[in-house]
Coordinates of N, CA, C and O in Angstrom, one line a residue:
V210 N 0.4 2.5 -19.1 CA 1.4 2.6 -18.1 C 0.8 2.1 -16.8 O -0.3 2.6 -16.4
P211 N 1.4 1.1 -16.2 CA 0.8 0.6 -14.9 C 0.9 1.6 -13.8 O 1.8 2.4 -13.8
T212 N -0.1 1.5 -12.9 CA 0.0 2.4 -11.7 C 0.0 1.5 -10.5 O -0.4 0.3 -10.6
A213 N 0.6 2.0 -9.5 CA 0.7 1.2 -8.2 C 0.7 2.2 -7.0 O 1.1 3.3 -7.2
T214 N 0.2 1.7 -5.9 CA 0.2 2.4 -4.7 C 1.0 1.5 -3.7 O 1.0 0.3 -3.8
Y215 N 1.6 2.1 -2.7 CA 2.4 1.4 -1.8 C 2.0 1.8 -0.4 O 1.6 3.0 -0.2
N216 N 2.1 0.9 0.6 CA 1.7 1.2 1.9 C 2.9 1.6 2.8 O 2.9 1.3 4.0
W217 N 3.8 2.3 2.2 CA 5.0 2.8 2.9 C 5.3 4.2 2.5 O 4.8 4.7 1.4
Y218 N 6.1 4.9 3.2 CA 6.5 6.3 2.9 C 8.1 6.2 2.9 O 8.7 5.5 3.6
S219 N 8.6 7.0 1.9 CA 10.1 7.1 1.8 C 10.5 8.5 1.4 O 9.8 9.1 0.6
L220 N 11.6 9.0 2.0 CA 12.1 10.3 1.7 C 12.8 10.2 0.3 O 13.0 11.2 -0.3
R221 N 13.2 9.0 -0.1 CA 14.0 8.9 -1.3 C 13.6 7.6 -2.1 O 13.8 6.5 -1.6
I222 N 13.1 7.9 -3.3 CA 12.9 6.8 -4.2 C 13.5 7.1 -5.6 O 13.8 8.2 -5.9
H223 N 13.7 6.0 -6.4 CA 14.2 6.2 -7.7 C 13.3 5.4 -8.6 O 12.8 4.3 -8.3
L224 N 12.9 6.0 -9.8 CA 12.0 5.4 -10.7 C 12.7 5.2 -12.1 O 13.4 6.0 -12.5
S225 N 12.3 4.1 -12.7 CA 12.7 3.8 -14.1 C 11.4 3.3 -14.8 O 10.8 2.3 -14.3
C226 N 11.1 3.9 -15.9 CA 9.9 3.5 -16.6 C 10.3 3.2 -18.0 O 11.0 3.9 -18.7
N227 N 10.0 2.0 -18.5 CA 10.3 1.5 -19.8 C 9.0 1.1 -20.5 O 8.2 0.4 -20.0
I228 N 8.9 1.5 -21.7 CA 7.8 1.1 -22.6 C 8.5 0.4 -23.8 O 9.3 1.0 -24.5
W229 N 8.1 -0.9 -24.0 CA 8.7 -1.7 -25.0 C 8.0 -1.6 -26.3 O 6.8 -1.1 -26.4
R230 N 8.6 -1.9 -27.4 CA 8.0 -1.8 -28.7 C 6.7 -2.6 -28.8 O 5.8 -2.3 -29.6
N231 N 6.6 -3.7 -28.1 CA 5.3 -4.5 -28.1 C 4.2 -3.9 -27.3 O 3.2 -4.5 -27.1
G232 N 4.5 -2.7 -26.7 CA 3.4 -2.0 -25.9 C 3.5 -2.4 -24.4 O 2.8 -1.7 -23.6
R233 N 4.3 -3.3 -24.1 CA 4.5 -3.7 -22.7 C 5.2 -2.6 -21.9 O 6.2 -2.0 -22.5
S234 N 4.8 -2.3 -20.7 CA 5.5 -1.3 -19.9 C 5.9 -1.9 -18.6 O 5.3 -2.8 -18.1
E235 N 7.0 -1.3 -18.1 CA 7.5 -1.7 -16.7 C 7.9 -0.5 -16.0 O 8.5 0.4 -16.5
T236 N 7.6 -0.5 -14.7 CA 8.0 0.6 -13.8 C 8.7 0.0 -12.7 O 8.2 -0.8 -11.9
T237 N 10.0 0.3 -12.5 CA 10.8 -0.1 -11.4 C 10.9 1.0 -10.4 O 11.2 2.1 -10.7
V238 N 10.6 0.7 -9.1 CA 10.8 1.6 -8.0 C 11.8 1.1 -7.1 O 11.8 -0.1 -6.7
V239 N 12.8 1.9 -6.7 CA 13.8 1.6 -5.7 C 13.6 2.5 -4.5 O 13.6 3.7 -4.6
R240 N 13.3 1.8 -3.4 CA 13.1 2.5 -2.1 C 14.3 2.5 -1.3 O 14.8 1.4 -1.0
V241 N 14.9 3.6 -1.0 CA 16.1 3.7 -0.2 C 15.7 3.9 1.3 O 14.9 4.8 1.6
G242 N 16.2 3.1 2.1 CA 15.9 3.2 3.6 C 16.3 4.5 4.2 O 17.2 5.2 3.6
P243 N 15.8 4.8 5.3 CA 16.1 6.1 6.0 C 17.4 6.0 6.8 O 18.1 5.0 6.8
W244 N 17.8 7.1 7.4 CA 18.8 7.1 8.4 C 18.1 6.4 9.6 O 17.1 6.9 10.1
N245 N 18.6 5.2 9.9 CA 17.9 4.4 10.9 C 18.4 4.8 12.3 O 19.5 5.3 12.4
D246 N 17.6 4.5 13.3 CA 18.0 4.8 14.7 C 19.1 3.8 15.1 O 19.1 2.7 14.8
G247 N 20.0 4.3 15.9 CA 21.0 3.5 16.5 C 22.4 3.7 15.9 O 22.6 4.7 15.2
H248 N 23.3 2.7 16.1 CA 24.6 2.8 15.6 C 25.2 1.5 15.0 O 26.4 1.4 14.7
R249 N 24.3 0.5 14.9 CA 24.7 -0.7 14.3 C 23.7 -1.3 13.3 O 22.5 -1.2 13.6
A250 N 24.2 -1.8 12.2 CA 23.3 -2.4 11.2 C 22.7 -3.6 11.9 O 23.3 -4.3 12.7
N251 N 21.4 -3.9 11.4 CA 20.7 -5.1 12.0 C 19.7 -5.6 10.9 O 19.5 -4.9 9.9
K252 N 19.2 -6.7 11.2 CA 18.3 -7.4 10.2 C 16.9 -6.8 10.1 O 16.2 -7.1 9.2
N253 N 16.6 -5.9 11.0 CA 15.2 -5.3 11.1 C 15.1 -3.9 10.4 O 14.0 -3.5 10.1
D254 N 16.2 -3.3 10.1 CA 16.2 -2.0 9.5 C 16.4 -2.1 8.0 O 17.3 -2.8 7.5
L255 N 15.5 -1.4 7.3 CA 15.6 -1.4 5.8 C 16.8 -0.6 5.3 O 17.0 0.6 5.7
A256 N 17.5 -1.2 4.3 CA 18.5 -0.4 3.6 C 18.0 0.0 2.2 O 18.1 1.1 1.8
I257 N 17.4 -1.0 1.5 CA 17.0 -0.8 0.1 C 16.0 -1.9 -0.3 O 16.1 -3.0 0.2
A258 N 15.0 -1.5 -1.1 CA 14.0 -2.4 -1.6 C 13.7 -2.1 -3.1 O 13.8 -1.0 -3.5
F259 N 13.4 -3.2 -3.8 CA 13.2 -3.1 -5.3 C 11.8 -3.6 -5.6 O 11.4 -4.7 -5.1
Y260 N 11.0 -2.8 -6.4 CA 9.7 -3.2 -6.8 C 9.6 -3.1 -8.3 O 10.2 -2.2 -8.9
L261 N 8.8 -4.0 -8.9 CA 8.5 -4.0 -10.3 C 7.0 -4.0 -10.5 O 6.4 -4.9 -10.0
N262 N 6.5 -3.0 -11.2 CA 5.0 -2.9 -11.4 C 4.2 -3.1 -10.2 O 3.2 -3.8 -10.2
G263 N 4.7 -2.5 -9.1 CA 4.0 -2.5 -7.8 C 4.2 -3.7 -6.9 O 3.7 -3.8 -5.8
K264 N 5.0 -4.7 -7.4 CA 5.2 -5.9 -6.6 C 6.7 -5.9 -6.1 O 7.6 -5.6 -6.8
L265 N 6.8 -6.3 -4.8 CA 8.1 -6.3 -4.2 C 9.0 -7.4 -4.9 O 8.5 -8.6 -5.0
L266 N 10.1 -7.1 -5.3 CA 11.1 -8.1 -5.9 C 12.0 -8.6 -4.8 O 12.2 -9.8 -4.6
K267 N 12.7 -7.6 -4.1 CA 13.7 -8.0 -3.2 C 13.9 -6.8 -2.2 O 13.9 -5.7 -2.7
K268 N 14.1 -7.1 -0.9 CA 14.5 -6.1 0.0 C 15.7 -6.5 0.8 O 15.9 -7.7 1.0
Y269 N 16.5 -5.6 1.2 CA 17.7 -5.8 2.0 C 17.7 -5.1 3.3 O 17.4 -3.9 3.3
S270 N 18.1 -5.7 4.3 CA 18.3 -5.0 5.6 C 19.6 -4.3 5.6 O 20.5 -4.6 4.7
T271 N 19.8 -3.5 6.6 CA 21.1 -2.8 6.7 C 22.2 -3.8 7.0 O 23.3 -3.7 6.5
L272 N 21.9 -4.9 7.7 CA 22.9 -5.9 7.9 C 23.2 -6.7 6.6 O 24.4 -7.0 6.4
D273 N 22.2 -7.0 5.8 CA 22.4 -7.6 4.5 C 23.4 -6.8 3.7 O 24.3 -7.4 3.0
I274 N 23.3 -5.5 3.7 CA 24.1 -4.7 2.8 C 25.5 -4.4 3.5 O 26.5 -4.5 2.8
S275 N 25.5 -4.1 4.7 CA 26.8 -3.8 5.4 C 27.7 -5.0 5.6 O 29.0 -4.8 5.6
G276 N 27.2 -6.2 5.7 CA 28.0 -7.4 5.9 C 28.4 -7.6 7.4 O 28.7 -8.7 7.8
K277 N 28.4 -6.5 8.2 CA 28.7 -6.6 9.6 C 28.1 -5.4 10.3 O 28.0 -4.3 9.7
P278 N 27.7 -5.6 11.6 CA 27.0 -4.5 12.3 C 27.7 -3.2 12.3 O 27.1 -2.1 12.4
T279 N 29.0 -3.2 12.3 CA 29.8 -1.9 12.5 C 30.2 -1.2 11.2 O 30.7 -0.1 11.3
N280 N 29.8 -1.8 10.1 CA 30.1 -1.2 8.8 C 29.1 -0.1 8.4 O 28.3 -0.3 7.5
V281 N 29.0 0.9 9.2 CA 28.0 2.0 9.1 C 28.6 3.3 9.2 O 29.8 3.5 9.8
S282 N 27.9 4.4 8.8 CA 28.3 5.8 9.0 C 27.2 6.3 9.9 O 26.0 6.2 9.6
G283 N 27.6 7.0 11.0 CA 26.6 7.4 12.0 C 26.7 8.8 12.4 O 27.7 9.5 12.2
S284 N 25.6 9.2 13.0 CA 25.5 10.5 13.7 C 25.4 10.2 15.2 O 25.6 9.1 15.6
V285 N 25.0 11.1 16.0 CA 24.8 10.9 17.4 C 23.7 9.8 17.6 O 23.9 9.0 18.5
S286 N 22.7 9.8 16.8 CA 21.6 8.9 17.1 C 21.1 8.0 15.9 O 20.3 7.2 16.1
H287 N 21.7 8.2 14.7 CA 21.3 7.5 13.5 C 22.4 7.0 12.7 O 23.6 7.4 12.9
Y288 N 22.1 6.0 11.8 CA 23.2 5.5 10.9 C 22.7 5.2 9.5 O 21.5 5.1 9.3
T289 N 23.6 5.1 8.6 CA 23.3 4.6 7.2 C 24.4 3.7 6.8 O 25.5 3.6 7.4
V290 N 24.1 2.9 5.8 CA 25.1 1.9 5.3 C 25.6 2.3 3.9 O 26.5 1.7 3.4
F291 N 25.0 3.4 3.3 CA 25.4 3.8 2.0 C 26.1 5.2 2.1 O 25.6 6.1 2.8
S292 N 27.2 5.3 1.3 CA 27.8 6.7 1.3 C 27.2 7.4 0.1 O 27.2 8.7 0.1
S293 N 26.8 6.7 -1.0 CA 26.2 7.4 -2.1 C 25.2 6.4 -2.8 O 25.4 5.2 -2.8
I294 N 24.2 7.1 -3.4 CA 23.3 6.3 -4.3 C 23.4 6.9 -5.7 O 23.1 8.1 -5.9
D295 N 24.0 6.2 -6.6 CA 24.2 6.7 -8.0 C 23.0 6.5 -8.8 O 22.8 7.2 -9.9
G296 N 22.1 5.6 -8.5 CA 20.9 5.4 -9.2 C 21.0 4.4 -10.4 O 21.9 3.6 -10.5
F297 N 20.1 4.5 -11.4 CA 20.0 3.6 -12.5 C 21.1 4.0 -13.5 O 21.3 5.2 -13.8
Q298 N 21.8 2.9 -14.1 CA 22.8 3.1 -15.1 C 22.6 2.0 -16.2 O 22.6 0.8 -15.8
R299 N 22.4 2.4 -17.4 CA 22.3 1.5 -18.5 C 23.7 0.9 -18.8 O 24.7 1.7 -19.0
Q300 N 23.8 -0.4 -18.9 CA 25.1 -1.0 -19.2 C 25.3 -1.2 -20.7 O 24.3 -1.1 -21.5
G301 N 26.5 -1.5 -21.2 CA 26.8 -1.7 -22.6 C 25.9 -2.8 -23.3 O 25.6 -2.7 -24.4
N302 N 25.5 -3.8 -22.5 CA 24.7 -4.9 -23.0 C 23.2 -4.6 -23.0 O 22.4 -5.4 -23.3
G303 N 22.9 -3.3 -22.6 CA 21.5 -2.9 -22.5 C 20.8 -3.1 -21.2 O 19.7 -2.6 -20.9
R304 N 21.4 -3.9 -20.3 CA 20.9 -4.2 -19.0 C 20.9 -2.9 -18.2 O 21.8 -2.0 -18.2
L305 N 19.8 -2.7 -17.4 CA 19.7 -1.5 -16.5 C 20.1 -2.0 -15.1 O 19.4 -2.8 -14.5
D306 N 21.1 -1.4 -14.5 CA 21.6 -1.7 -13.2 C 21.3 -0.5 -12.3 O 21.2 0.6 -12.7
F307 N 21.1 -0.8 -11.0 CA 21.0 0.2 -10.0 C 22.3 0.2 -9.2 O 22.7 -0.9 -8.7
I308 N 22.9 1.3 -9.0 CA 24.2 1.4 -8.4 C 24.2 2.2 -7.0 O 23.6 3.2 -7.0
A309 N 24.8 1.6 -6.0 CA 24.9 2.3 -4.7 C 26.3 1.9 -4.1 O 26.8 0.8 -4.4
T310 N 26.8 2.8 -3.3 CA 28.1 2.6 -2.7 C 28.0 2.5 -1.2 O 27.4 3.4 -0.6
R311 N 28.5 1.5 -0.6 CA 28.5 1.3 0.8 C 29.5 2.3 1.5 O 30.4 2.8 0.8
V312 N 29.4 2.5 2.8 CA 30.2 3.4 3.5 C 31.7 3.0 3.4 O 32.6 3.8 3.6
D313 N 32.0 1.7 3.2 CA 33.4 1.3 3.1 C 33.9 1.3 1.7 O 35.0 0.8 1.4
G314 N 33.2 2.0 0.8 CA 33.7 2.1 -0.6 C 33.4 1.0 -1.6 O 33.7 1.1 -2.7
V315 N 32.7 0.0 -1.1 CA 32.3 -1.1 -2.0 C 31.1 -0.7 -2.8 O 30.1 -0.3 -2.3
Q316 N 31.3 -0.7 -4.2 CA 30.2 -0.4 -5.1 C 29.3 -1.6 -5.3 O 29.8 -2.7 -5.6
M317 N 28.0 -1.4 -5.1 CA 27.1 -2.5 -5.3 C 26.2 -2.3 -6.5 O 25.7 -1.2 -6.7
R318 N 26.1 -3.3 -7.4 CA 25.3 -3.3 -8.6 C 24.1 -4.2 -8.4 O 24.3 -5.4 -8.0
F319 N 22.9 -3.7 -8.5 CA 21.7 -4.5 -8.4 C 21.0 -4.6 -9.7 O 21.0 -3.6 -10.5
S320 N 20.4 -5.7 -10.0 CA 19.6 -5.9 -11.2 C 18.3 -5.2 -11.0 O 17.6 -5.4 -10.0
S321 N 17.9 -4.3 -12.0 CA 16.6 -3.6 -11.9 C 15.4 -4.5 -12.2 O 14.3 -4.3 -11.9
D322 N 15.7 -5.7 -12.8 CA 14.7 -6.7 -13.1 C 14.3 -7.6 -12.0 O 13.2 -8.1 -11.9
T323 N 15.3 -7.9 -11.1 CA 15.1 -8.9 -10.0 C 15.4 -8.3 -8.6 O 15.0 -8.9 -7.7
G324 N 16.2 -7.2 -8.6 CA 16.6 -6.7 -7.3 C 17.9 -7.4 -6.7 O 18.4 -7.1 -5.7
Q325 N 18.3 -8.5 -7.4 CA 19.5 -9.3 -6.9 C 20.7 -8.5 -7.0 O 20.9 -7.7 -7.9
I326 N 21.7 -8.7 -6.1 CA 23.0 -8.1 -6.2 C 23.7 -8.8 -7.3 O 23.9 -10.0 -7.3
I327 N 24.2 -8.0 -8.3 CA 25.0 -8.6 -9.4 C 26.4 -8.6 -9.1 O 27.1 -9.6 -9.4
R328 N 26.9 -7.5 -8.4 CA 28.3 -7.4 -8.1 C 28.5 -6.5 -7.0 O 27.8 -5.5 -6.9
A329 N 29.5 -6.8 -6.1 CA 29.9 -5.9 -5.1 C 31.4 -5.9 -5.0 O 32.0 -6.9 -4.7
E330 N 32.0 -4.7 -5.3 CA 33.5 -4.7 -5.4 C 34.0 -3.3 -5.0 O 33.2 -2.3 -5.3
P331 N 35.2 -3.2 -4.5 CA 35.8 -1.9 -4.2 C 36.0 -1.1 -5.4 O 36.2 -1.5 -6.5

């Protein structure tokens, strides 16, 4: 099983470990961004990032996810772009997707192999 260390800290991560019949193993780590400071999504704040076997696949800023700066849920001093994180879900075709829902109700499906957005729909 591969091991990895990261030079970041996160309050929330999701892990998926697969060991294939040929002995190959994969570990997917999804890092969920924090409640960021401020009240508007921007390109500098992390929303979510995907890693495979210790290597960054793809990361998204809060603006990438929200689509517009005001599509956030906030407190007095912080904001988030997700209303829920559902985590990994195996699909009927065997593919493993990562599911998260934006604050406006749009469900986002990400590929656990690439980190790419597969689908975003209400």
